[in-house]
Amino acid sequence: EVQLVDSGGGSVLTGGSLRLSCTTSGLPYGHSCVAWFRQPEGKEREPLAQIDDDGDTRYADSVRGRFTISRENAVNSRYLQMNNLKPEDTAMYYCAADFRFSRCVSWRPDDFEAWGQGTQVTVSS
């Protein structure tokens, strides 16, 4: 069974930083894509960044240059480093896994089979 546990959210002031963590278990090695999404209250879920098992990364235009996705295979973890946070970054953040292919091929939330429980990020001015 694939399980994801995300953590690291909190409350920060504008311009601050946070690092989110996603600890995984049960993912097929070399055959998965892990992504971060966020969902502001009352809005749709938005893709942010992806990383596959080769370490290749992709970013949404809205966060490129401010957010960095990374991984640490030894502890089955993926991270999202978020810098220069803005009030519009306030949302529930989720990590998710698509293990149909060996590379990241989709940004659609429906294509991701496993999800973390979410961690809240609040940025105030």
Backbone as ProteinMPNN parsed JSONL, in Angstrom:
{"seq_chain_A": "EVQLVDSGGGSVLTGGSLRLSCTTSGLPYGHSCVAWFRQPEGKEREPLAQIDDDGDTRYADSVRGRFTISRENAVNSRYLQMNNLKPEDTAMYYCAADFRFSRCVSWRPDDFEAWGQGTQVTVSS", "coords_chain_A": {"N_chain_A": [[0.839, -1.185, 0.0], [0.58, 2.157, -0.895], [1.618, 4.999, 0.839], [1.524, 8.397, 1.838], [2.831, 11.003, 3.771], [2.498, 14.225, 4.605], [4.078, 17.208, 5.844], [5.169, 20.103, 7.76], [4.034, 22.558, 7.328], [2.848, 25.868, 8.304], [2.59, 29.094, 9.928], [3.665, 32.1, 8.539], [5.304, 35.261, 7.97], [4.957, 37.607, 5.256], [7.41, 37.183, 2.754], [8.802, 35.308, 4.132], [10.031, 31.893, 4.704], [9.401, 28.406, 4.199], [9.786, 24.864, 4.617], [8.393, 22.128, 3.247], [7.685, 18.693, 3.89], [7.481, 15.407, 2.554], [6.89, 12.26, 3.321], [7.263, 9.042, 2.118], [5.911, 5.742, 1.564], [5.941, 2.465, 0.273], [6.078, 3.128, -2.415], [6.712, 2.211, -5.789], [10.006, 1.618, -6.63], [11.885, 3.685, -8.791], [9.805, 4.123, -10.462], [7.914, 6.231, -10.325], [6.281, 9.378, -9.83], [6.433, 12.188, -7.885], [4.554, 14.83, -6.669], [3.824, 18.221, -5.713], [0.923, 19.875, -4.691], [-1.425, 22.566, -4.227], [-4.236, 23.945, -2.474], [-6.139, 26.596, -2.221], [-8.586, 27.934, 0.06], [-11.834, 27.349, -1.0], [-11.14, 27.238, -3.654], [-9.825, 25.64, -6.674], [-7.681, 22.717, -6.804], [-4.24, 23.192, -7.288], [-1.445, 22.485, -9.303], [2.04, 22.445, -8.444], [4.831, 21.62, -8.401], [7.014, 18.975, -9.556], [8.751, 15.86, -9.223], [10.689, 13.211, -10.494], [11.896, 9.772, -10.318], [14.377, 9.876, -11.429], [15.245, 12.262, -10.7], [14.536, 14.418, -12.205], [12.944, 17.525, -12.588], [9.984, 19.572, -12.598], [8.196, 22.646, -12.878], [5.407, 24.723, -12.003], [4.484, 27.775, -13.581], [3.718, 29.69, -11.769], [5.213, 29.383, -9.471], [7.836, 29.006, -10.103], [11.224, 29.618, -9.561], [10.839, 30.548, -6.984], [10.036, 28.368, -5.44], [11.383, 25.164, -4.651], [11.696, 21.832, -5.494], [12.776, 18.775, -4.101], [14.562, 15.709, -3.3], [15.213, 12.985, -1.045], [16.358, 10.072, -1.17], [17.256, 8.137, 0.637], [15.77, 8.395, 2.926], [13.274, 8.175, 2.027], [11.914, 10.544, 1.21], [10.456, 13.566, -0.021], [10.777, 17.023, -0.73], [9.576, 20.388, -0.423], [10.869, 23.363, -0.818], [10.075, 26.552, 0.061], [10.361, 29.849, -0.726], [10.422, 33.424, -0.173], [7.689, 33.918, 0.458], [4.25, 34.727, -0.144], [1.117, 36.397, 0.626], [-0.805, 35.307, -1.105], [0.044, 32.723, -1.385], [-1.098, 31.304, 0.587], [-2.674, 28.387, 1.588], [-3.897, 24.968, 1.609], [-1.503, 22.503, 1.437], [-0.493, 19.722, -0.481], [1.173, 16.602, -0.941], [1.56, 14.249, -3.587], [1.383, 11.146, -5.423], [2.104, 9.692, -8.524], [2.211, 6.659, -9.881], [2.165, 5.368, -12.3], [3.984, 5.548, -14.378], [7.525, 5.86, -15.221], [8.359, 8.415, -15.322], [7.423, 11.876, -14.801], [4.388, 12.735, -16.146], [2.027, 14.091, -16.202], [0.011, 16.843, -15.063], [-2.411, 16.742, -13.967], [-4.571, 16.508, -11.213], [-6.252, 14.268, -10.977], [-4.801, 12.181, -12.044], [-3.074, 11.334, -10.154], [-2.459, 8.868, -7.865], [-2.148, 8.491, -5.139], [-2.305, 10.307, -2.082], [-1.122, 12.725, 0.295], [-2.172, 13.855, 3.572], [-2.35, 16.539, 3.765], [-1.064, 19.805, 4.55], [-1.225, 22.832, 6.253], [-0.494, 26.052, 5.029], [0.016, 29.331, 5.922], [0.264, 32.652, 5.079], [0.91, 35.807, 6.149], [0.533, 39.359, 5.921]], "CA_chain_A": [[0.0, 0.0, 0.0], [1.327, 3.418, -0.968], [1.192, 6.007, 1.802], [2.272, 9.646, 1.857], [2.556, 11.847, 4.93], [3.124, 15.527, 4.406], [4.227, 17.99, 7.056], [6.042, 21.258, 7.645], [3.301, 23.807, 7.164], [2.813, 26.771, 9.445], [2.247, 30.491, 9.669], [4.836, 32.954, 8.366], [5.049, 36.588, 7.423], [5.356, 37.821, 3.86], [8.851, 37.138, 2.566], [9.377, 34.201, 4.885], [10.289, 30.615, 4.04], [9.015, 27.146, 4.832], [10.116, 23.648, 3.883], [7.436, 21.047, 3.428], [8.235, 17.348, 3.732], [6.551, 14.341, 2.171], [7.49, 10.953, 3.562], [6.513, 8.052, 1.353], [6.151, 4.325, 1.768], [5.253, 1.617, -0.68], [6.194, 3.531, -3.816], [7.586, 1.359, -6.597], [11.242, 2.347, -6.883], [12.187, 3.924, -10.194], [8.578, 4.101, -11.254], [6.933, 7.107, -9.702], [6.398, 10.825, -9.889], [5.839, 12.824, -6.706], [4.257, 16.231, -6.941], [3.165, 19.053, -4.707], [-0.232, 20.665, -5.1], [-2.021, 23.35, -3.15], [-5.638, 24.265, -2.682], [-6.662, 27.668, -1.364], [-9.969, 27.702, 0.472], [-12.829, 27.717, -1.99], [-10.603, 27.206, -5.025], [-9.417, 24.332, -7.171], [-6.331, 22.266, -6.496], [-3.28, 23.735, -8.258], [-0.145, 21.825, -9.282], [3.153, 23.355, -8.178], [6.144, 21.102, -8.761], [7.086, 17.528, -9.669], [10.075, 15.248, -9.329], [10.605, 11.771, -10.738], [12.954, 9.013, -9.65], [15.669, 10.268, -12.002], [15.573, 13.58, -10.184], [14.083, 15.482, -13.095], [11.933, 18.363, -11.94], [9.183, 20.506, -13.385], [7.551, 23.635, -12.022], [4.383, 25.611, -12.541], [4.987, 29.14, -13.77], [3.373, 30.521, -10.61], [6.151, 29.218, -8.355], [9.213, 28.816, -10.602], [12.151, 30.624, -9.049], [10.629, 30.731, -5.539], [9.882, 27.055, -4.825], [12.295, 24.133, -5.139], [11.363, 20.47, -5.092], [13.966, 17.94, -4.002], [14.279, 14.395, -2.734], [16.26, 12.305, -0.293], [15.907, 8.695, -1.317], [17.631, 7.318, 1.789], [14.712, 8.472, 3.943], [11.983, 8.144, 1.321], [11.283, 11.844, 1.401], [10.516, 14.658, -0.989], [10.647, 18.287, -0.028], [9.266, 21.596, -1.178], [11.407, 24.566, -0.195], [9.296, 27.706, -0.405], [10.996, 31.098, -0.327], [9.747, 34.67, -0.538], [6.266, 33.595, 0.476], [3.314, 35.836, -0.294], [-0.209, 36.029, 1.144], [-1.528, 34.464, -2.07], [0.504, 31.342, -1.251], [-1.87, 30.677, 1.651], [-3.438, 27.261, 1.057], [-3.535, 23.64, 2.086], [-0.53, 21.916, 0.526], [-0.544, 18.263, -0.516], [2.015, 15.849, -1.858], [0.815, 13.191, -4.26], [2.22, 10.26, -6.217], [1.608, 9.025, -9.729], [3.162, 5.572, -10.096], [1.877, 4.648, -13.541], [5.115, 5.614, -15.289], [8.807, 6.15, -14.577], [8.592, 9.854, -15.377], [6.244, 12.714, -14.593], [3.766, 12.932, -17.454], [0.748, 14.786, -16.098], [-0.206, 17.774, -13.958], [-3.804, 16.614, -13.54], [-4.726, 15.842, -9.911], [-6.922, 12.97, -11.106], [-3.832, 11.167, -12.457], [-2.238, 10.971, -9.013], [-3.232, 7.813, -7.2], [-2.02, 8.519, -3.676], [-2.213, 11.683, -1.575], [-0.943, 12.986, 1.708], [-3.355, 14.387, 4.245], [-2.335, 17.99, 3.625], [-0.476, 20.619, 5.603], [-1.681, 24.199, 6.013], [0.468, 27.15, 4.985], [-0.642, 30.624, 6.029], [1.213, 33.755, 4.942], [0.243, 37.055, 6.479], [1.318, 40.555, 5.58]], "C_chain_A": [[0.882, 1.244, 0.0], [0.741, 4.408, 0.029], [2.116, 7.22, 1.708], [1.859, 10.44, 3.091], [3.27, 13.17, 4.718], [3.076, 16.351, 5.692], [5.058, 19.235, 6.759], [5.343, 22.575, 7.444], [3.336, 24.647, 8.42], [2.403, 28.157, 9.018], [3.525, 31.31, 9.611], [4.393, 34.324, 7.87], [5.491, 36.65, 5.965], [6.87, 37.912, 3.752], [9.541, 36.0, 3.291], [9.522, 32.936, 4.066], [9.738, 29.467, 4.882], [9.531, 26.003, 3.983], [9.114, 22.574, 4.252], [8.124, 19.713, 3.168], [7.126, 16.374, 3.377], [7.293, 13.018, 2.343], [6.627, 9.886, 2.919], [6.838, 6.641, 1.806], [5.363, 3.564, 0.724], [5.351, 2.044, -2.134], [7.089, 2.575, -4.576], [8.84, 2.135, -6.999], [11.486, 2.481, -8.384], [10.961, 4.018, -11.075], [7.529, 4.979, -10.62], [7.292, 8.564, -9.927], [5.73, 11.359, -8.633], [5.698, 14.316, -6.98], [3.697, 16.915, -5.705], [2.051, 19.841, -5.378], [-0.615, 21.58, -3.937], [-3.466, 23.678, -3.512], [-6.043, 25.367, -1.715], [-8.12, 27.4, -1.036], [-10.919, 28.208, -0.597], [-12.366, 27.694, -3.43], [-10.183, 25.8, -5.402], [-7.981, 24.009, -6.777], [-5.392, 22.656, -7.632], [-1.961, 22.971, -8.179], [0.981, 22.842, -9.144], [4.48, 22.852, -8.725], [6.093, 19.581, -8.756], [8.537, 17.084, -9.695], [9.899, 13.76, -9.565], [11.805, 11.073, -10.124], [14.331, 9.223, -10.277], [16.116, 11.632, -11.488], [15.184, 14.723, -11.086], [12.924, 16.221, -12.454], [11.189, 19.223, -12.953], [8.442, 21.419, -12.426], [6.429, 24.359, -12.765], [4.948, 27.026, -12.616], [4.775, 29.989, -12.512], [4.397, 30.441, -9.491], [7.601, 29.068, -8.806], [10.086, 29.975, -10.118], [11.999, 30.892, -7.561], [10.573, 29.4, -4.8], [10.86, 26.081, -5.46], [11.871, 22.786, -4.599], [12.636, 19.646, -5.084], [13.584, 16.612, -3.381], [15.477, 13.902, -1.935], [15.852, 10.844, -0.224], [16.174, 7.849, -0.068], [16.559, 7.316, 2.878], [13.341, 8.564, 3.302], [11.217, 9.46, 1.455], [11.45, 12.738, 0.192], [10.226, 15.946, -0.224], [10.197, 19.384, -0.986], [9.766, 22.78, -0.37], [10.696, 25.766, -0.798], [9.904, 28.979, 0.158], [10.164, 32.291, -0.794], [8.228, 34.464, -0.602], [5.412, 34.856, 0.489], [1.959, 35.434, 0.273], [-1.0, 35.138, 0.191], [-1.032, 33.028, -2.103], [-0.252, 30.606, -0.146], [-2.795, 29.619, 1.074], [-3.132, 26.02, 1.872], [-2.637, 23.019, 1.018], [-0.539, 20.396, 0.667], [0.598, 17.715, -1.369], [1.189, 14.68, -2.403], [1.76, 12.392, -5.136], [1.441, 9.676, -7.383], [2.611, 7.928, -10.031], [2.777, 4.713, -11.289], [3.099, 4.544, -14.421], [6.4, 5.936, -14.514], [9.126, 7.636, -14.582], [7.284, 10.589, -15.093], [5.652, 13.065, -15.959], [2.499, 13.783, -17.384], [0.76, 15.743, -14.919], [-1.6, 17.598, -13.352], [-3.903, 15.906, -12.197], [-5.347, 14.451, -10.023], [-5.968, 11.857, -11.495], [-2.927, 10.715, -11.315], [-3.022, 10.056, -8.082], [-3.181, 7.876, -5.676], [-1.743, 9.947, -3.221], [-1.873, 11.701, -0.09], [-2.189, 13.646, 2.266], [-3.433, 15.901, 4.165], [-1.701, 18.674, 4.819], [-0.754, 22.085, 5.267], [-0.512, 25.179, 6.039], [-0.32, 28.458, 4.997], [0.412, 31.719, 6.018], [0.456, 35.052, 5.192], [1.167, 38.239, 6.2], [1.619, 41.382, 6.819]], "O_chain_A": [[1.812, 1.363, 0.798], [-0.468, 4.632, 0.064], [3.326, 7.086, 1.524], [0.674, 10.533, 3.411], [4.499, 13.224, 4.66], [2.166, 16.212, 6.51], [5.581, 19.402, 5.657], [5.996, 23.617, 7.393], [3.794, 24.199, 9.471], [1.933, 28.373, 7.901], [4.366, 31.235, 10.508], [3.264, 34.512, 7.417], [6.299, 35.839, 5.51], [7.53, 38.605, 4.527], [10.73, 35.755, 3.087], [9.182, 32.905, 2.884], [9.63, 29.559, 6.105], [9.697, 26.147, 2.771], [9.002, 22.168, 5.409], [9.025, 19.615, 2.335], [5.991, 16.5, 3.836], [8.214, 12.709, 1.587], [5.417, 9.828, 3.141], [7.906, 6.381, 2.361], [4.263, 3.961, 0.34], [4.771, 1.396, -3.005], [8.127, 2.164, -4.058], [8.748, 3.185, -7.634], [11.32, 1.527, -9.144], [11.069, 3.995, -12.301], [6.397, 4.55, -10.395], [8.444, 8.92, -10.178], [4.582, 11.018, -8.347], [6.625, 14.965, -7.465], [3.175, 16.278, -4.79], [2.21, 20.391, -6.468], [-0.174, 21.38, -2.805], [-3.855, 23.688, -4.679], [-6.266, 25.112, -0.532], [-8.809, 26.707, -1.785], [-10.821, 29.351, -1.043], [-13.108, 28.084, -4.331], [-10.18, 24.89, -4.573], [-7.183, 24.893, -6.463], [-5.719, 22.469, -8.805], [-1.408, 22.823, -7.089], [0.892, 23.957, -9.659], [5.177, 23.578, -9.435], [5.273, 18.969, -8.072], [9.427, 17.818, -10.124], [9.07, 13.115, -8.923], [12.638, 11.712, -9.48], [15.34, 8.794, -9.716], [17.213, 12.099, -11.796], [15.467, 15.881, -10.777], [12.036, 15.614, -11.855], [11.707, 19.55, -14.021], [8.102, 21.027, -11.31], [6.493, 24.574, -13.976], [5.789, 27.414, -11.806], [5.558, 30.894, -12.228], [4.453, 31.332, -8.644], [8.502, 29.009, -7.969], [9.728, 31.146, -10.25], [12.923, 31.407, -6.931], [11.016, 29.31, -3.655], [11.136, 26.156, -6.658], [11.706, 22.615, -3.391], [13.484, 19.801, -5.963], [12.438, 16.404, -2.984], [16.605, 14.353, -2.133], [15.101, 10.433, 0.661], [15.4, 6.945, 0.245], [16.449, 6.365, 3.652], [12.369, 8.973, 3.937], [10.028, 9.475, 1.773], [12.451, 12.673, -0.521], [9.525, 15.947, 0.788], [10.413, 19.307, -2.195], [9.166, 23.157, 0.637], [10.714, 25.971, -2.012], [9.956, 29.167, 1.373], [9.322, 32.178, -1.685], [7.582, 34.799, -1.596], [5.786, 35.889, 1.043], [1.676, 34.242, 0.391], [-1.784, 34.301, 0.638], [-1.627, 32.191, -2.782], [-0.061, 29.403, 0.034], [-3.601, 29.902, 0.187], [-2.233, 26.014, 2.713], [-2.979, 23.015, -0.165], [-0.584, 19.857, 1.772], [0.947, 18.296, -2.397], [0.254, 14.2, -1.763], [2.81, 12.888, -5.546], [0.299, 9.236, -7.25], [3.749, 8.221, -10.398], [3.019, 3.506, -11.31], [3.253, 3.561, -15.145], [6.367, 6.24, -13.321], [10.066, 8.071, -13.915], [6.198, 10.011, -15.138], [6.335, 13.622, -16.818], [1.956, 14.156, -18.424], [1.422, 15.5, -13.91], [-1.93, 18.227, -12.346], [-3.37, 14.806, -12.047], [-5.006, 13.555, -9.25], [-6.29, 10.686, -11.298], [-2.107, 9.814, -11.489], [-4.091, 10.409, -7.582], [-4.078, 7.368, -5.003], [-1.035, 10.699, -3.892], [-2.275, 10.822, 0.673], [-3.132, 13.954, 1.538], [-4.474, 16.485, 4.467], [-1.787, 18.194, 5.949], [-0.544, 22.521, 4.135], [0.335, 25.147, 6.931], [-1.215, 28.66, 4.177], [1.333, 31.722, 6.835], [-0.528, 35.346, 4.513], [2.393, 38.131, 6.239], [2.27, 42.422, 6.724]]}, "name": "protein", "num_of_chains": 1, "seq": "EVQLVDSGGGSVLTGGSLRLSCTTSGLPYGHSCVAWFRQPEGKEREPLAQIDDDGDTRYADSVRGRFTISRENAVNSRYLQMNNLKPEDTAMYYCAADFRFSRCVSWRPDDFEAWGQGTQVTVSS"}
